[in-house]
Short mmCIF file of C-alpha atoms in Angstrom, two decimals:
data_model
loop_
_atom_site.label_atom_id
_atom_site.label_comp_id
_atom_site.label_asym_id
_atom_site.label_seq_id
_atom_site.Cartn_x
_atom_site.Cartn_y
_atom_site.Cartn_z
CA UNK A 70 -115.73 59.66 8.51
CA UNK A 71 -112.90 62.09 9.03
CA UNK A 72 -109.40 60.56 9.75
CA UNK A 73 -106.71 62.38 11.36
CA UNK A 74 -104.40 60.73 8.73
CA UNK A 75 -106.60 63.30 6.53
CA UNK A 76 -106.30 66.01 8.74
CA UNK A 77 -102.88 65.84 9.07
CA UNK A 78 -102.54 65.89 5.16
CA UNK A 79 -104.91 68.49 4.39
CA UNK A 80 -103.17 70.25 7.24
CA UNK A 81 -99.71 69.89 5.23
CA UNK A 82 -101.12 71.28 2.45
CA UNK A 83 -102.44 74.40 4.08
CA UNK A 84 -99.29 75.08 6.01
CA UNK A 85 -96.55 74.55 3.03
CA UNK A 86 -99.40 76.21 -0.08
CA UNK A 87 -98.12 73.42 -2.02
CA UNK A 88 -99.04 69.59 -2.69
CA UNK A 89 -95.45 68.35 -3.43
CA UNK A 90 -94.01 70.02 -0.50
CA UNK A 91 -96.86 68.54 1.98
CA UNK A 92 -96.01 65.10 0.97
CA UNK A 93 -92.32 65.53 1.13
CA UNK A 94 -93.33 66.64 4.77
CA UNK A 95 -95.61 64.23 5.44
CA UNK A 96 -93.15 61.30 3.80
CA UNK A 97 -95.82 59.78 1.17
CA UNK A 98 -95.85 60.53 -2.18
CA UNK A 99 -98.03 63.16 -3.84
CA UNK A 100 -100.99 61.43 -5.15
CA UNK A 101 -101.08 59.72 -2.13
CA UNK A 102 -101.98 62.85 -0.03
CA UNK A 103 -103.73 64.10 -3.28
CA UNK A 104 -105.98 61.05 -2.76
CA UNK A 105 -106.78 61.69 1.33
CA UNK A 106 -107.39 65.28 0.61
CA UNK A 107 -109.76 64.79 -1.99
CA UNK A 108 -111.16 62.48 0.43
CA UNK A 109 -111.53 64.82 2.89
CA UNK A 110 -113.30 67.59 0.91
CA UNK A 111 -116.08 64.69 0.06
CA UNK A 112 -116.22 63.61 2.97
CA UNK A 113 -117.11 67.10 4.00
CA UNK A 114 -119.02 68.09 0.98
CA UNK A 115 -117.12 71.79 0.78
CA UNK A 116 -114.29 72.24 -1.70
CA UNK A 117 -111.34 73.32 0.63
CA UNK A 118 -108.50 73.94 -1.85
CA UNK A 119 -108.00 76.35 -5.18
CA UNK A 120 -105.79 74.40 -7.01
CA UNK A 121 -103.52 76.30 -9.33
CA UNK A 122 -100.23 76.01 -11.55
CA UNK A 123 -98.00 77.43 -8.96
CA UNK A 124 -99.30 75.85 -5.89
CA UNK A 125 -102.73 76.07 -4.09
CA UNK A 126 -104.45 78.49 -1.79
CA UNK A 127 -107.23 78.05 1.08
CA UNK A 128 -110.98 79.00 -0.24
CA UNK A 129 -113.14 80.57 2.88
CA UNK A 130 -114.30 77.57 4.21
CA UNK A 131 -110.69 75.95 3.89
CA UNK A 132 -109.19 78.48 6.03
CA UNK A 133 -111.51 77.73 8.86
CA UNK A 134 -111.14 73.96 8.73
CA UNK A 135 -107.62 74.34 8.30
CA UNK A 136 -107.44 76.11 12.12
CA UNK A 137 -109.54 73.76 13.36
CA UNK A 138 -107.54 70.90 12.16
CA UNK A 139 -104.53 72.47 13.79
CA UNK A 140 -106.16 72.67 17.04
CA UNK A 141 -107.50 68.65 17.03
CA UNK A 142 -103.74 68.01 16.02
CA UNK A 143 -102.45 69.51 19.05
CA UNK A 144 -104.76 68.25 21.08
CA UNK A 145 -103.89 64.39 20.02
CA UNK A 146 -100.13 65.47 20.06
CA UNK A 147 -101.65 66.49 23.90
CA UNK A 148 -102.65 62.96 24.53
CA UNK A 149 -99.38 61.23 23.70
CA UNK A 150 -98.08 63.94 26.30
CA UNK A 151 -100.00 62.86 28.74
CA UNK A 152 -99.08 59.27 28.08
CA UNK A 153 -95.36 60.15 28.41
CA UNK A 154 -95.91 62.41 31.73
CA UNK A 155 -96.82 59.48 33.22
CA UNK A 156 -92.89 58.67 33.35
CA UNK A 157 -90.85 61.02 36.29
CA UNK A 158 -88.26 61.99 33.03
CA UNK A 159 -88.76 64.60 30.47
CA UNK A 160 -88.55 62.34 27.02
CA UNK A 161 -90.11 61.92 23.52
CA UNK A 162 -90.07 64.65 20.66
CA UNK A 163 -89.92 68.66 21.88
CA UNK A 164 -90.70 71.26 19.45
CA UNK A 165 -88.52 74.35 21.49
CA UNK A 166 -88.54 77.72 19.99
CA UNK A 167 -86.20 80.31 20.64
CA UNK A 168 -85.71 83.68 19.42
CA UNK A 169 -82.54 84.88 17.69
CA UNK A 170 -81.33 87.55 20.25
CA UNK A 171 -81.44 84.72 23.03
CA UNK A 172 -80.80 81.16 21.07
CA UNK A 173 -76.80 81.71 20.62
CA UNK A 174 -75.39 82.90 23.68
CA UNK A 175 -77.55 80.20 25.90
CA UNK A 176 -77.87 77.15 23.56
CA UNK A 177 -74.43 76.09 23.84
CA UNK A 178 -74.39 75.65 27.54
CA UNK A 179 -77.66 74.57 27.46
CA UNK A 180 -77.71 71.83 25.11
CA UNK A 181 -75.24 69.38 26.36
CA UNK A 182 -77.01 69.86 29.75
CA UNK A 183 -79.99 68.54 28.17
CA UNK A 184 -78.76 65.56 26.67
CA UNK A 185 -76.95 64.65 29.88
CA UNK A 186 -79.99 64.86 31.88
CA UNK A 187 -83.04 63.77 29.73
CA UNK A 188 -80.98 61.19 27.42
CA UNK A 189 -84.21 60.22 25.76
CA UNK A 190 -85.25 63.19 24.62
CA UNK A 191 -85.63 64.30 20.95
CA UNK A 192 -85.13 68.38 20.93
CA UNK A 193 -85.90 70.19 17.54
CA UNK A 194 -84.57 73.54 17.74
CA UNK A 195 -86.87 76.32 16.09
CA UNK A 196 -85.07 79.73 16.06
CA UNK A 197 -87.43 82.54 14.43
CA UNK A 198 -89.11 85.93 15.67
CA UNK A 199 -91.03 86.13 18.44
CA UNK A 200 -94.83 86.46 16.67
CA UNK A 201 -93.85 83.29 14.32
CA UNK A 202 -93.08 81.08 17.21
CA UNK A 203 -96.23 82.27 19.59
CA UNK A 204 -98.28 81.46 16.17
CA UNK A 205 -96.22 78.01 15.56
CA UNK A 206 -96.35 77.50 19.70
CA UNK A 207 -100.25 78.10 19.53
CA UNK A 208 -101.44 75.80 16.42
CA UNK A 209 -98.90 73.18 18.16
CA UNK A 210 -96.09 73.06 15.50
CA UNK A 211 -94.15 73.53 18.62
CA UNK A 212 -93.99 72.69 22.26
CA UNK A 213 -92.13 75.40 24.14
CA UNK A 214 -90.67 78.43 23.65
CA UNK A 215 -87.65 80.28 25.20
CA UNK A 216 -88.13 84.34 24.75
CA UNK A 217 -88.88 87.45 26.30
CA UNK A 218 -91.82 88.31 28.09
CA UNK A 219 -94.67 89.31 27.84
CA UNK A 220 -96.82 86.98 25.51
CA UNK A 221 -100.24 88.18 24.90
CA UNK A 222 -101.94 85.02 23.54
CA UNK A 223 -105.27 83.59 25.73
CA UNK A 224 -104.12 80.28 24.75
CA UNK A 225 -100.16 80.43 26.17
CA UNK A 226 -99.42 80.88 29.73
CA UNK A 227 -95.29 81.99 30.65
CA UNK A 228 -93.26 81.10 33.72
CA UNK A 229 -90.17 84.09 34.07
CA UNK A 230 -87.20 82.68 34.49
CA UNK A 231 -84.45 85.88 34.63
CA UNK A 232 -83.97 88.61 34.20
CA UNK A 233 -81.53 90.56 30.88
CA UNK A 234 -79.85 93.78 31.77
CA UNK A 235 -78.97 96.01 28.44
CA UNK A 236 -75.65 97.99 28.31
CA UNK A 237 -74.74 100.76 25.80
CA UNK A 238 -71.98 99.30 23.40
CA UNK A 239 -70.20 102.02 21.16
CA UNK A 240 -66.69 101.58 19.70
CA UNK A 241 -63.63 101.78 21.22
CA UNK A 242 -62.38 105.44 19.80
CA UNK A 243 -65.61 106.95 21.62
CA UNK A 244 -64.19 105.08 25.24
CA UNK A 245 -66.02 106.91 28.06
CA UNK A 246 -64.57 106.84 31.86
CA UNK A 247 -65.65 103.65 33.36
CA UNK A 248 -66.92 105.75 36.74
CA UNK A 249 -69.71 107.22 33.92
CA UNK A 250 -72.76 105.84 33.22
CA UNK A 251 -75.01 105.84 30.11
CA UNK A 252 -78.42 107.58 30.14
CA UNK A 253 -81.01 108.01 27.30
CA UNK A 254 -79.83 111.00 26.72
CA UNK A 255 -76.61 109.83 25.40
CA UNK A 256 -78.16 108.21 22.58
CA UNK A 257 -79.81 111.21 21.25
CA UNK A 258 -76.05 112.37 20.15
CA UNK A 259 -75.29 109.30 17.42
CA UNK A 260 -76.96 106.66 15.38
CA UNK A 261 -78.96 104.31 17.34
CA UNK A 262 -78.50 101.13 15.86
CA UNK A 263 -81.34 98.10 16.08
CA UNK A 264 -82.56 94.92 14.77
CA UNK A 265 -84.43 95.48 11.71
CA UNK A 266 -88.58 95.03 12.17
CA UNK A 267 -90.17 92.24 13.70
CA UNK A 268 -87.88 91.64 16.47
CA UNK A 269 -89.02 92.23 20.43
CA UNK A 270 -86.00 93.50 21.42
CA UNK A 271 -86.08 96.80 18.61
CA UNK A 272 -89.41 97.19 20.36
CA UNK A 273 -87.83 97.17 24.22
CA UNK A 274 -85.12 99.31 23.05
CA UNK A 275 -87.11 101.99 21.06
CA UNK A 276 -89.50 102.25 24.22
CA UNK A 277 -86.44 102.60 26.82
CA UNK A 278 -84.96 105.47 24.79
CA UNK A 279 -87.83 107.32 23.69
CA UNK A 280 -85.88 108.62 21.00
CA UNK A 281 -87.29 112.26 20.08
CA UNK A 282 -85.11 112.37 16.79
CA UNK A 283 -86.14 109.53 14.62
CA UNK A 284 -83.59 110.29 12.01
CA UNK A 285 -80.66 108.37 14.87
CA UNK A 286 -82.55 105.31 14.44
CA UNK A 287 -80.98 102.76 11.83
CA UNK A 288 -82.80 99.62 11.78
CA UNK A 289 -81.97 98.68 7.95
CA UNK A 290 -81.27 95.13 7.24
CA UNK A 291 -80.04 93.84 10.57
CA UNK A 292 -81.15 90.65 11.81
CA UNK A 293 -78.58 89.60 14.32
CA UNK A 294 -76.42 91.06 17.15
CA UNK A 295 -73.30 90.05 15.74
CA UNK A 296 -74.20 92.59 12.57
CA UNK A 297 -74.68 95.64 14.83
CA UNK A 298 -71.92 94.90 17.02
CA UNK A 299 -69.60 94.58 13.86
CA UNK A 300 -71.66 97.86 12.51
CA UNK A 301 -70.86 99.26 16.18
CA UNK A 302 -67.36 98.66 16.07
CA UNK A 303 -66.41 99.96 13.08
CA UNK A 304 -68.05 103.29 13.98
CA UNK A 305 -71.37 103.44 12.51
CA UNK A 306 -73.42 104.14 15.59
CA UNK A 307 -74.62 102.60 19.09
CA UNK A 308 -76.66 100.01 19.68
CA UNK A 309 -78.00 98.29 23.33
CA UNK A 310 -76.58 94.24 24.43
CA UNK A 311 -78.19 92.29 26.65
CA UNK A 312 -75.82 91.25 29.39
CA UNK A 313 -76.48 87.46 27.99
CA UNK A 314 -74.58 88.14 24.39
CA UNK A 315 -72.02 90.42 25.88
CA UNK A 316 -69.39 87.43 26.65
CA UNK A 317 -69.67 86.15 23.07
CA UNK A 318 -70.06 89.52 21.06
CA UNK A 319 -67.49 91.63 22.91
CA UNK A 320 -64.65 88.37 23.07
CA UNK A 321 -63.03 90.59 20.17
CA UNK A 322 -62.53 93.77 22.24
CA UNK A 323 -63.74 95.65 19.70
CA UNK A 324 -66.24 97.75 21.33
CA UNK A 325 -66.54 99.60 25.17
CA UNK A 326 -69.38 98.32 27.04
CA UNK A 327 -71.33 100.97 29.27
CA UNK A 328 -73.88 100.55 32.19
CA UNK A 329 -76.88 102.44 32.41
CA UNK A 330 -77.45 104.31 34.98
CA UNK A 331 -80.85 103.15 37.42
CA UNK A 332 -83.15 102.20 36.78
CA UNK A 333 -81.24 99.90 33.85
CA UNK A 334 -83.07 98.61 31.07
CA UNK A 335 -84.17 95.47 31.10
CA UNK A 336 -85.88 92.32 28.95
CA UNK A 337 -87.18 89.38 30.83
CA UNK A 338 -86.53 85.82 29.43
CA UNK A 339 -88.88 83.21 30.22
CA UNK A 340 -90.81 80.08 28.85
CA UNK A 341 -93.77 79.88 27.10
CA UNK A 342 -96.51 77.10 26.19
CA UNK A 343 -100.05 75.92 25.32
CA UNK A 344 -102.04 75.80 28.56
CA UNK A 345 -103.60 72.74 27.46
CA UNK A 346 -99.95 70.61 27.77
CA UNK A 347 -99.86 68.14 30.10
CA UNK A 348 -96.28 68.31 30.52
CA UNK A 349 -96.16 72.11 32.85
CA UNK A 350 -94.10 70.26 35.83
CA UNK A 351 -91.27 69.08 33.00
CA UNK A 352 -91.29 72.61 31.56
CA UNK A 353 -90.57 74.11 34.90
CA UNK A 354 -87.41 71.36 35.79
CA UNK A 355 -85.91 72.84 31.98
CA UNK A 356 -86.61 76.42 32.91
CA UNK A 357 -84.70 76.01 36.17
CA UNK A 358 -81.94 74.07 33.56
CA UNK A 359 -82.00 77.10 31.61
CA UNK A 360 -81.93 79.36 34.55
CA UNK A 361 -78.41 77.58 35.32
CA UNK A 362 -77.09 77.70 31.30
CA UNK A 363 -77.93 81.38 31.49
CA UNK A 364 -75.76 81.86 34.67
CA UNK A 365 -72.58 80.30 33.50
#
């Protein structure tokens, strides 16, 4: 009979590639989870694991009882949701996922909010790109996510929350009138700079400006706004803020901020999670939470 003590091991093991790092995960020592793994391949008469001297990788048949072990996981994780939904407060563990363009110009003002009003809950902040927390969100690693819409996934449904106006930042010695606003053509006349591959907003941006010279886009090696805005003010090109960073990154007064002119670009930040959780109505109370942190 399969145990979800076996699942959960073998699981471990197909996540982390490697036996030692599984049962430093799971908190049992390796022959230990060795032992249920094994177990678990008897039990199912398939061999599930290619064991090798630098770790071990999934054989055909691992890799599809390795998603389907995910899934039951989530689902029981479900159930002890639906247990604690039963209370009127938001409580227990929360996986929360944010991506890196939103997580540190909201979290501060968010997070003490939270522990105020849900004292017994236990947050574990995930920041990552956007496709590694919808994958993470989905095989129910994590619980909710905080990002910009849309998600494509058939399994994740999204609640918007606000919306995240861009404005041109450029550096101080390039100062424009203030009674001027930016257009897409402006960009076409320096380096467009961008968050290296992998991040949503390099996607919202490229698609807003249309660039037709793809020699003015630099997207080498940034992964944060605080690079390009340093990058930005010491001349190297132009990059796009969202209105949310733009009281932390331009504290220094180190660049000049532009509007665009209508329609403005923007992103739209909401909250994602598994249509299967049992705790929606919860979700929505944070999101209006977050709605509030994102005013301030």
């Amino acid at each position: 009979m399969v145990s979800l003590k076996q699942l959960k091991y073998f699981d471990a093991v197909a996540r982390s590639g490697h036996f030692g790092k599984a049962a430093e995960h799971c908190a049992v020592t390796q022959p230990a989870l060795s032992m249920q793994v094994q177990e678990l391949e008897r039990t199912l008469g398939i061999q599930l694991l290619e064991r090798g001297r630098n770790g071990v990788m999934l054989t055909e048949g691992g890799k599809e009882i390795a998603q389907r072990a995910a899934r039951v996981l989530a689902d029981v994780r479900d159930i002890v949701d639906v247990a604690r939904r039963q209370g009127n407060v938001l409580s227990g563990p929360l996986g929360l996922g944010v991506i890196p363009s939103v997580a540190p110009y909201i979290l501060p003002q968010l997070l003490p909010m939270i522990r105020d009003t849900f004292p017994d809950l236990d947050l574990h902040i995930r920041e990552t790109q956007t496709q590694t927390l919808v994958n993470e969100l989905a095989d129910g690693q994590l619980d909710l996510l905080l990002l910009a819409l849309p998600v494509e996934h058939p399994d994740i449904e999204t609640v918007r929350l606000f919306d995240d106006r861009f404005l041109l930042a450029m550096a101080t010695s390039h100062r424009m009138s203030n009674r001027v606003k930016a257009t897409p053509d402006l960009l076409e006349d320096d380096r467009l700079l961008l968050l290296e591959e992998g991040h949503c907003m390099r996607d919202q941006a490229l698609a807003f400006c249309n660039l037709r010279r793809i020699e003015n886009i630099n997207t080498f090696g940034a992964s944060s706004l605080s690079t390009l805005v340093q990058m930005v003010a010491h001349g190297l090109g132009m990059t796009l803020l969202p209105e949310l960073a733009v009281p932390l990154e331009s504290r220094r007064g180190d660049i000049h901020l532009m509007r665009f002119a209508d329609p403005e670009p923007q992103r739209v930040i909401g909250l994602a999670w598994r249509r299967s959780s049992p705790r929606k109505r919860h979700f929505a109370e944070l999101g209006q939470m977050i709605s509030a942190a994102a005013a301030r």
